[in-house]
Amino acid sequence: MSLAETSYVRIHPLPVRVTHWINALAILVMVLSGWRIYNASPLFGFRFPNDWTLGGWLGGAIQWHFAAMWLLAVNGLVYLCYGVLSGHFRRKMLPVTPTAVLREVGQALRGRLAHDDLTVYNAAQRAAYLAAIALAVLLILSGLVIWKPVQFQGLGMLMGDFEGARFVHFFAMSALVFFVVVHVVMVALVPRTFPSMLTGRIRARAKGE
Ligand code: HEM
């Protein structure tokens, strides 16, 4: 097929790509500055190495955390509204059944997970993306309780008040960091997926290809 004849299939709409990369940046800033804030008053018997953190000191880290918080909240809301209203979530992330997820996670662990057709997400991806979205929502809600414990008292009661919300925030962060590590490894294993998240499209397969 000559270059002029090459046809493409659009797989990632523009709003998904733009919000994905802004979210990735906001989450990176939130995690690195969050580790510095954690170091000022650790919940457990360890601290994150200062070289892996952002902000230089507690006050600086809080400023980074709050700046990225607005970016994540506004951009995340745009992504969620687009995903629901355009039918993107329904088309690409549903249905997702526990049986299919378990089967495909098993295949992934044995290095046999197929992702040949980039136009659809497999069950493991669907579950992982939905979990990442839920974790980001939980991080924002627990963050609100830590930030304004009096104003968000009702929400705080669901999480074990201020102290409980700190644990919820920490464990949700750990799970999201775990997702990001696995996500980036999977992208490295199927590198064709990466340019499509920038351009939005993949080359259409010719008949018999
Ligand atoms: C930091 C936090 C990140 C989060 C929370 C995140 C989350 C997501 C989500 C929810 C999707 C599905 C998007 C949709 O269709 O609505 C996705 C897709 C994707 N992400 Fe990320 N991502 C992150 C970072 C990254 C990074 C650093 C890379 C690159 C190395 C990356 C590469 C991709 C690619 C290539 C896809 C499309 C996968 C495919 O078509 O099979 N993501 N990501």
CSV table of C-alpha atoms and ligand atoms in Angstrom, one decimal:
chain,number,residue,atom,x,y,z
A,1,MET,CA,0.0,0.0,0.0
A,2,SER,CA,1.5,3.4,-1.0
A,3,LEU,CA,1.7,6.2,1.6
A,4,ALA,CA,-1.1,8.1,-0.3
A,5,GLU,CA,-3.4,5.1,-0.1
A,6,THR,CA,-2.7,4.3,3.6
A,7,SER,CA,-6.0,4.6,5.6
A,8,TYR,CA,-6.3,5.1,9.3
A,9,VAL,CA,-8.8,4.2,12.0
A,10,ARG,CA,-9.4,6.8,14.7
A,11,ILE,CA,-9.3,4.9,18.1
A,12,HIS,CA,-8.7,7.7,20.7
A,13,PRO,CA,-10.9,10.8,20.4
A,14,LEU,CA,-9.1,14.2,20.9
A,15,PRO,CA,-10.8,14.9,24.3
A,16,VAL,CA,-9.6,11.5,25.7
A,17,ARG,CA,-6.0,12.1,24.5
A,18,VAL,CA,-5.8,15.7,25.8
A,19,THR,CA,-7.3,14.9,29.2
A,20,HIS,CA,-5.2,11.7,29.4
A,21,TRP,CA,-1.9,13.5,29.2
A,22,ILE,CA,-3.0,16.4,31.4
A,23,ASN,CA,-4.2,13.8,34.0
A,24,ALA,CA,-0.9,11.9,33.7
A,25,LEU,CA,1.0,15.1,34.4
A,26,ALA,CA,-1.2,16.2,37.2
A,27,ILE,CA,-1.0,12.8,38.9
A,28,LEU,CA,2.8,12.8,38.6
A,29,VAL,CA,3.0,16.2,40.3
A,30,MET,CA,0.4,15.2,43.0
A,31,VAL,CA,2.2,12.0,43.8
A,32,LEU,CA,5.7,13.5,44.0
A,33,SER,CA,4.6,16.5,46.1
A,34,GLY,CA,2.4,14.2,48.2
A,35,TRP,CA,5.4,12.1,49.1
A,36,ARG,CA,7.1,15.2,50.4
A,37,ILE,CA,4.0,16.2,52.5
A,38,TYR,CA,3.8,12.6,53.8
A,39,ASN,CA,7.5,12.9,54.9
A,40,ALA,CA,6.7,15.8,57.2
A,41,SER,CA,4.3,13.6,59.2
A,42,PRO,CA,4.7,9.9,58.2
A,43,LEU,CA,1.8,7.4,58.8
A,44,PHE,CA,4.2,4.5,58.8
A,45,GLY,CA,7.8,3.8,59.9
A,46,PHE,CA,9.4,5.1,56.6
A,47,ARG,CA,9.9,8.2,54.5
A,48,PHE,CA,10.2,8.6,50.8
A,49,PRO,CA,13.7,9.6,49.6
A,50,ASN,CA,13.7,13.4,49.3
A,51,ASP,CA,15.3,13.1,45.9
A,52,TRP,CA,12.1,11.4,44.6
A,53,THR,CA,9.8,14.2,45.9
A,54,LEU,CA,8.8,17.6,44.5
A,55,GLY,CA,8.6,21.0,46.3
A,56,GLY,CA,11.9,21.1,48.2
A,57,TRP,CA,10.2,21.5,51.6
A,58,LEU,CA,6.7,21.1,53.2
A,59,GLY,CA,5.4,24.5,52.2
A,60,GLY,CA,6.7,24.2,48.6
A,61,ALA,CA,5.2,20.7,48.3
A,62,ILE,CA,1.8,21.9,49.5
A,63,GLN,CA,1.8,24.6,46.8
A,64,TRP,CA,2.6,22.1,44.1
A,65,HIS,CA,0.0,19.7,45.5
A,66,PHE,CA,-2.8,22.3,45.5
A,67,ALA,CA,-1.9,23.6,42.0
A,68,ALA,CA,-2.0,20.2,40.5
A,69,MET,CA,-5.2,19.4,42.5
A,70,TRP,CA,-7.2,22.0,40.6
A,71,LEU,CA,-5.7,20.7,37.3
A,72,LEU,CA,-6.6,17.1,38.2
A,73,ALA,CA,-10.1,18.0,39.5
A,74,VAL,CA,-11.1,20.2,36.5
A,75,ASN,CA,-9.5,18.1,33.8
A,76,GLY,CA,-10.7,14.9,35.5
A,77,LEU,CA,-14.3,16.3,35.5
A,78,VAL,CA,-14.0,17.1,31.7
A,79,TYR,CA,-12.8,13.5,31.0
A,80,LEU,CA,-15.6,12.0,33.1
A,81,CYS,CA,-18.3,14.2,31.5
A,82,TYR,CA,-17.0,13.5,28.0
A,83,GLY,CA,-16.7,9.7,28.8
A,84,VAL,CA,-20.3,9.5,30.1
A,85,LEU,CA,-22.1,11.9,27.7
A,86,SER,CA,-20.4,10.8,24.5
A,87,GLY,CA,-20.8,7.1,25.3
A,88,HIS,CA,-17.0,6.6,25.3
A,89,PHE,CA,-17.0,4.7,28.6
A,90,ARG,CA,-20.0,2.5,27.6
A,91,ARG,CA,-18.4,1.7,24.2
A,92,LYS,CA,-14.8,1.0,25.3
A,93,MET,CA,-15.0,0.0,29.0
A,94,LEU,CA,-18.2,-1.9,29.3
A,95,PRO,CA,-19.2,-4.7,29.7
A,96,VAL,CA,-16.5,-6.0,32.1
A,97,THR,CA,-17.1,-9.4,33.7
A,98,PRO,CA,-15.1,-10.8,36.6
A,99,THR,CA,-14.6,-14.1,34.7
A,100,ALA,CA,-13.1,-12.4,31.7
A,101,VAL,CA,-10.9,-10.1,33.9
A,102,LEU,CA,-9.6,-13.2,35.9
A,103,ARG,CA,-8.9,-15.1,32.7
A,104,GLU,CA,-7.1,-12.2,31.0
A,105,VAL,CA,-5.1,-11.2,34.1
A,106,GLY,CA,-3.9,-14.9,34.2
A,107,GLN,CA,-3.0,-14.7,30.5
A,108,ALA,CA,-1.1,-11.4,31.1
A,109,LEU,CA,0.9,-12.9,34.0
A,110,ARG,CA,1.9,-15.8,31.7
A,111,GLY,CA,2.9,-13.2,29.1
A,112,ARG,CA,0.1,-14.4,26.7
A,113,LEU,CA,-2.4,-11.5,26.8
A,114,ALA,CA,-3.4,-10.6,23.3
A,115,HIS,CA,-3.8,-6.9,22.4
A,116,ASP,CA,-3.7,-7.3,18.6
A,117,ASP,CA,-6.8,-5.3,17.9
A,118,LEU,CA,-6.1,-1.8,19.2
A,119,THR,CA,-9.6,-0.6,18.5
A,120,VAL,CA,-11.0,-2.5,21.6
A,121,TYR,CA,-9.7,-2.7,25.1
A,122,ASN,CA,-9.4,-6.2,26.5
A,123,ALA,CA,-11.1,-7.1,29.8
A,124,ALA,CA,-7.9,-6.6,31.9
A,125,GLN,CA,-7.5,-3.1,30.4
A,126,ARG,CA,-11.2,-2.2,31.0
A,127,ALA,CA,-11.0,-3.3,34.6
A,128,ALA,CA,-7.7,-1.5,35.2
A,129,TYR,CA,-8.9,1.8,33.6
A,130,LEU,CA,-12.2,1.7,35.5
A,131,ALA,CA,-10.2,1.0,38.7
A,132,ALA,CA,-7.8,3.9,38.0
A,133,ILE,CA,-10.8,6.3,37.5
A,134,ALA,CA,-12.4,5.1,40.7
A,135,LEU,CA,-9.1,5.5,42.6
A,136,ALA,CA,-8.6,9.0,41.3
A,137,VAL,CA,-12.2,9.9,42.5
A,138,LEU,CA,-11.4,8.3,45.9
A,139,LEU,CA,-8.1,10.3,46.1
A,140,ILE,CA,-10.0,13.6,45.4
A,141,LEU,CA,-12.7,12.8,48.0
A,142,SER,CA,-10.3,11.7,50.7
A,143,GLY,CA,-8.1,14.7,49.8
A,144,LEU,CA,-11.1,17.0,50.4
A,145,VAL,CA,-11.6,15.6,53.9
A,146,ILE,CA,-7.9,16.1,54.8
A,147,TRP,CA,-8.0,19.6,53.3
A,148,LYS,CA,-11.2,20.8,54.9
A,149,PRO,CA,-12.2,18.3,57.7
A,150,VAL,CA,-14.9,20.6,59.1
A,151,GLN,CA,-16.6,21.5,55.8
A,152,PHE,CA,-16.5,17.9,54.6
A,153,GLN,CA,-17.4,16.3,58.0
A,154,GLY,CA,-20.1,14.0,56.5
A,155,LEU,CA,-17.7,12.6,54.0
A,156,GLY,CA,-15.1,12.3,56.7
A,157,MET,CA,-17.4,10.2,58.8
A,158,LEU,CA,-17.5,7.6,56.0
A,159,MET,CA,-13.7,7.4,56.1
A,160,GLY,CA,-13.0,7.3,59.8
A,161,ASP,CA,-12.6,11.1,60.1
A,162,PHE,CA,-9.4,13.0,59.4
A,163,GLU,CA,-7.0,10.2,60.5
A,164,GLY,CA,-9.0,7.6,58.6
A,165,ALA,CA,-9.0,9.8,55.5
A,166,ARG,CA,-5.2,10.0,55.6
A,167,PHE,CA,-5.0,6.2,55.4
A,168,VAL,CA,-7.6,6.1,52.6
A,169,HIS,CA,-5.6,8.7,50.7
A,170,PHE,CA,-2.4,6.9,51.3
A,171,PHE,CA,-3.7,3.5,50.2
A,172,ALA,CA,-5.5,4.9,47.2
A,173,MET,CA,-2.3,6.7,46.1
A,174,SER,CA,-0.3,3.4,46.5
A,175,ALA,CA,-2.9,1.5,44.4
A,176,LEU,CA,-2.9,4.3,41.7
A,177,VAL,CA,1.0,4.2,41.6
A,178,PHE,CA,0.8,0.5,41.2
A,179,PHE,CA,-1.7,0.9,38.3
A,180,VAL,CA,0.6,3.5,36.6
A,181,VAL,CA,3.7,1.2,36.9
A,182,VAL,CA,1.8,-1.8,35.4
A,183,HIS,CA,0.2,0.5,32.8
A,184,VAL,CA,3.6,1.9,31.6
A,185,VAL,CA,5.0,-1.7,31.5
A,186,MET,CA,2.1,-2.9,29.4
A,187,VAL,CA,2.6,0.1,27.0
A,188,ALA,CA,6.3,-0.8,26.8
A,189,LEU,CA,5.3,-4.4,26.0
A,190,VAL,CA,2.8,-3.2,23.2
A,191,PRO,CA,4.7,-0.1,22.0
A,192,ARG,CA,2.3,0.4,19.1
A,193,THR,CA,-0.3,1.7,21.5
A,194,PHE,CA,1.9,4.7,22.5
A,195,PRO,CA,1.8,6.8,19.2
A,196,SER,CA,-2.0,6.1,19.0
A,197,MET,CA,-2.5,7.9,22.3
A,198,LEU,CA,-0.8,11.0,20.7
A,199,THR,CA,-2.2,11.0,17.2
A,200,GLY,CA,-5.5,9.2,18.0
A,201,ARG,CA,-5.2,6.8,15.1
A,202,ILE,CA,-3.7,3.6,13.9
A,203,ARG,CA,-3.1,2.3,10.4
A,204,ALA,CA,-6.0,0.3,9.1
A,205,ARG,CA,-5.1,-3.3,8.3
A,206,ALA,CA,-5.3,-4.2,4.7
A,207,LYS,CA,-7.2,-7.4,3.8
A,208,GLY,CA,-5.3,-10.6,4.6
A,209,GLU,CA,-2.7,-8.6,6.8
B,1,HEM,C1,-0.1,8.9,35.4
B,1,HEM,C2,-1.2,8.4,35.3
B,1,HEM,C3,-2.0,7.7,34.2
B,1,HEM,C4,-3.3,7.4,34.3
B,1,HEM,C5,-4.2,7.6,35.5
B,1,HEM,C6,-3.6,6.8,33.0
B,1,HEM,C7,-4.9,6.3,32.7
B,1,HEM,C8,-5.3,5.8,31.5
B,1,HEM,C9,-6.7,5.5,31.1
B,1,HEM,C10,-7.9,5.7,32.1
B,1,HEM,C11,-6.7,5.1,29.8
B,1,HEM,C12,-7.9,4.8,29.0
B,1,HEM,C13,-8.3,6.1,28.3
B,1,HEM,C14,-9.7,6.0,27.7
B,1,HEM,O1,-9.9,5.4,26.6
B,1,HEM,O2,-10.6,6.7,28.2
B,1,HEM,C15,-5.3,5.1,29.4
B,1,HEM,C16,-4.9,4.7,28.1
B,1,HEM,C17,-3.6,4.8,27.7
B,1,HEM,N1,-2.5,5.3,28.4
B,1,HEM,FE1,-2.5,6.0,30.3
B,1,HEM,N2,-2.5,6.7,32.2
B,1,HEM,C18,-1.5,7.3,32.9
B,1,HEM,C19,-0.2,7.5,32.4
B,1,HEM,C20,0.3,7.0,31.2
B,1,HEM,C21,1.6,7.1,30.7
B,1,HEM,C22,2.8,7.6,31.5
B,1,HEM,C23,1.7,6.5,29.5
B,1,HEM,C24,2.8,6.3,28.6
B,1,HEM,C25,3.9,5.6,28.8
B,1,HEM,C26,0.3,6.1,29.1
B,1,HEM,C27,-0.1,5.5,27.9
B,1,HEM,C28,-1.3,5.2,27.6
B,1,HEM,C29,-1.7,4.6,26.3
B,1,HEM,C30,-0.7,4.3,25.2
B,1,HEM,C31,-3.1,4.3,26.4
B,1,HEM,C32,-3.9,3.6,25.3
B,1,HEM,C33,-3.8,2.1,25.5
B,1,HEM,C34,-4.4,1.3,24.3
B,1,HEM,O3,-4.8,1.9,23.3
B,1,HEM,O4,-4.3,0.1,24.4
B,1,HEM,N3,-0.5,6.4,30.2
B,1,HEM,N4,-4.5,5.6,30.4
